């Protein structure tokens, strides 16, 4: 169906040959991440060997190739298990056989979705946070909707960093090698059986790039990789780390992603109906697309720019400056001079990427380039659309803010990925067969109103119990490794209570996410943990390696750990990633989000928490500004205060007031059967109002029907 099928087939049969007969259907399952959102997928692999499954990071290829033969033989002899394997393999096969959805995209002209990171699964470490996970959710949803799409990204050899916190509360980073040969992906080969390569001009080197393919259901994700022996040592390094701290290397990555991506599509014979630039990082595709268009049609400059514009759509994901980096002319051209020349006229390219600097030396950025060269642009929530129009208005002189051509498509999350455990079982029981295929329709969620309170509450409590078990296991390990006293480490295992109100705060620790608000009023935080009806807190998140301010916030939070009651009621779990996020959003009763408005473009972890029956307590920014209806959670004022310091204090007070006076009392207000009726009613309302609206199905339909269609 898509280029690289032969390579996938070869890998599948090689793996199958190594397995006992009864396990052979798993070879194909292992090479397609579709299993990860199938109801039984994770459980099937886990059943083969739970310890090894955990040890190999839930990587099915590693599980099957690293397990002892005796383990595999034992699994093959387990008829119940082989029955499940058969059903799983059949489900995936039937899924692949569905016809493609008719529309602008077709199997011959798919959407090419380009992004610097993809968060598909914990075993594929090529993502850092929300942007990547959204991109992964989009590929999965495209597969579910049978919307023809291919993904274009980079294969990072050491991905994003891992996090350790030392006993002083300071964050340290380390990188692990993700050997692609042990990932469920294949390297594309040519007719001669050798790796297929292409080149990208970076600085004065022609970087040789090889290509990996990962299957995300029906969507192939092609990953470009410069770790080739033909390249210089620096050239090989280019695709090593996600968000590499060296600016020239980052520019080189953008060239590989953008120019390399467009060259790859051409080399594979894929003519996309639309090239979707997800964030500015892949925007240099413009240069190669211009070169291709001029070569094909012998077109003059204006015609070529028009033709390319017709193919490009762009989504901007953040109003924060760090996400919209700019470069000086010399800095840019040193790495990208030859890329700029692909356009035919480097000055014209520079003009398209220029940002307004009010008389100072000009600066150039990829967001500006993408905005000026795409036929459509959008932000990722209603409020972010407005904020983006204000920020980028200077690029469109003569236009009022309302006339700036940036629309919005509010983000959503892939429901089968994020709806887990007890809540998934409950909703599967009540919402009818095939409900996930109608997850964007409010009518699908209407039966939630009729689910007995006792059942909803039981599912909530079961999910919290699973979370508390996980916290116990992880907190002790984190603490022992850190060198904490034994009694403090033990309290991590014994102090958390499955019946206690559990509040989660987990996200990238960028300053604007304001984790520091929790520590602004330490007495009140500690009192909440130590009161007669205590709450318990779980935190997680990584600070960017160069962000000393964010690291200091974590350190100050750790300074509270010696206060009484804290050891067993608050935990910071190290190394926030997709797997940990899945467990946290499924288990927490309340999900807290405290961005400094208006900097949260959307936020998606709260949408995931909705699916687990979690309630939101959030600043009215990003998605929550359009989701909150007065009765489906709690809100903190989202207006922008020109004095950020005053706003911090006010919002910290509001946070604790809400927790003390509304959240805790509501959680403890029980009827004769021990059920908190008002709480359950709020859960129902949250599921019914937010579930359909913030699903990836709704989001991708909007992209398909409003954005891709004009291509
Ligand atoms: C969903 C997710 C995010 C994004 O969450 P926000 O609410 O946007 O902060 C970041 N990291 C991981 C691991 C996630 O799963």
mmCIF file of C-alpha atoms in Angstrom, residues 38 72 88 218 232 239 287 308 319 336 352 361 416 464 474 490 510 526 538 559 580-581 695:
data_model
loop_
_atom_site.group_PDB
_atom_site.id
_atom_site.type_symbol
_atom_site.label_atom_id
_atom_site.label_comp_id
_atom_site.label_asym_id
_atom_site.label_seq_id
_atom_site.Cartn_x
_atom_site.Cartn_y
_atom_site.Cartn_z
ATOM 1 C CA UNK A 38 -6.538 -2.255 21.025
ATOM 2 C CA UNK A 72 7.755 -18.428 24.585
ATOM 3 C CA UNK A 88 -5.965 -9.542 18.302
ATOM 4 C CA UNK A 218 -2.592 2.077 8.720
ATOM 5 C CA UNK A 232 31.155 13.548 9.171
ATOM 6 C CA UNK A 239 19.597 13.570 14.340
ATOM 7 C CA UNK A 287 12.444 25.301 -0.270
ATOM 8 C CA UNK A 308 3.525 25.380 -3.206
ATOM 9 C CA UNK A 319 2.565 31.595 21.755
ATOM 10 C CA UNK A 336 21.012 26.903 5.581
ATOM 11 C CA UNK A 352 9.110 35.217 3.904
ATOM 12 C CA UNK A 361 18.628 43.918 13.079
ATOM 13 C CA UNK A 416 -8.710 4.501 22.743
ATOM 14 C CA UNK A 464 -7.414 5.413 41.932
ATOM 15 C CA UNK A 474 7.756 4.102 41.957
ATOM 16 C CA UNK A 490 8.984 3.459 53.049
ATOM 17 C CA UNK A 510 8.150 25.380 31.717
ATOM 18 C CA UNK A 526 0.977 21.090 53.976
ATOM 19 C CA UNK A 538 1.283 13.474 42.873
ATOM 20 C CA UNK A 559 12.456 21.435 50.334
ATOM 21 C CA UNK A 580 3.569 7.589 33.312
ATOM 22 C CA UNK A 581 1.160 10.183 31.918
ATOM 23 C CA UNK A 695 -11.691 13.768 21.136
#
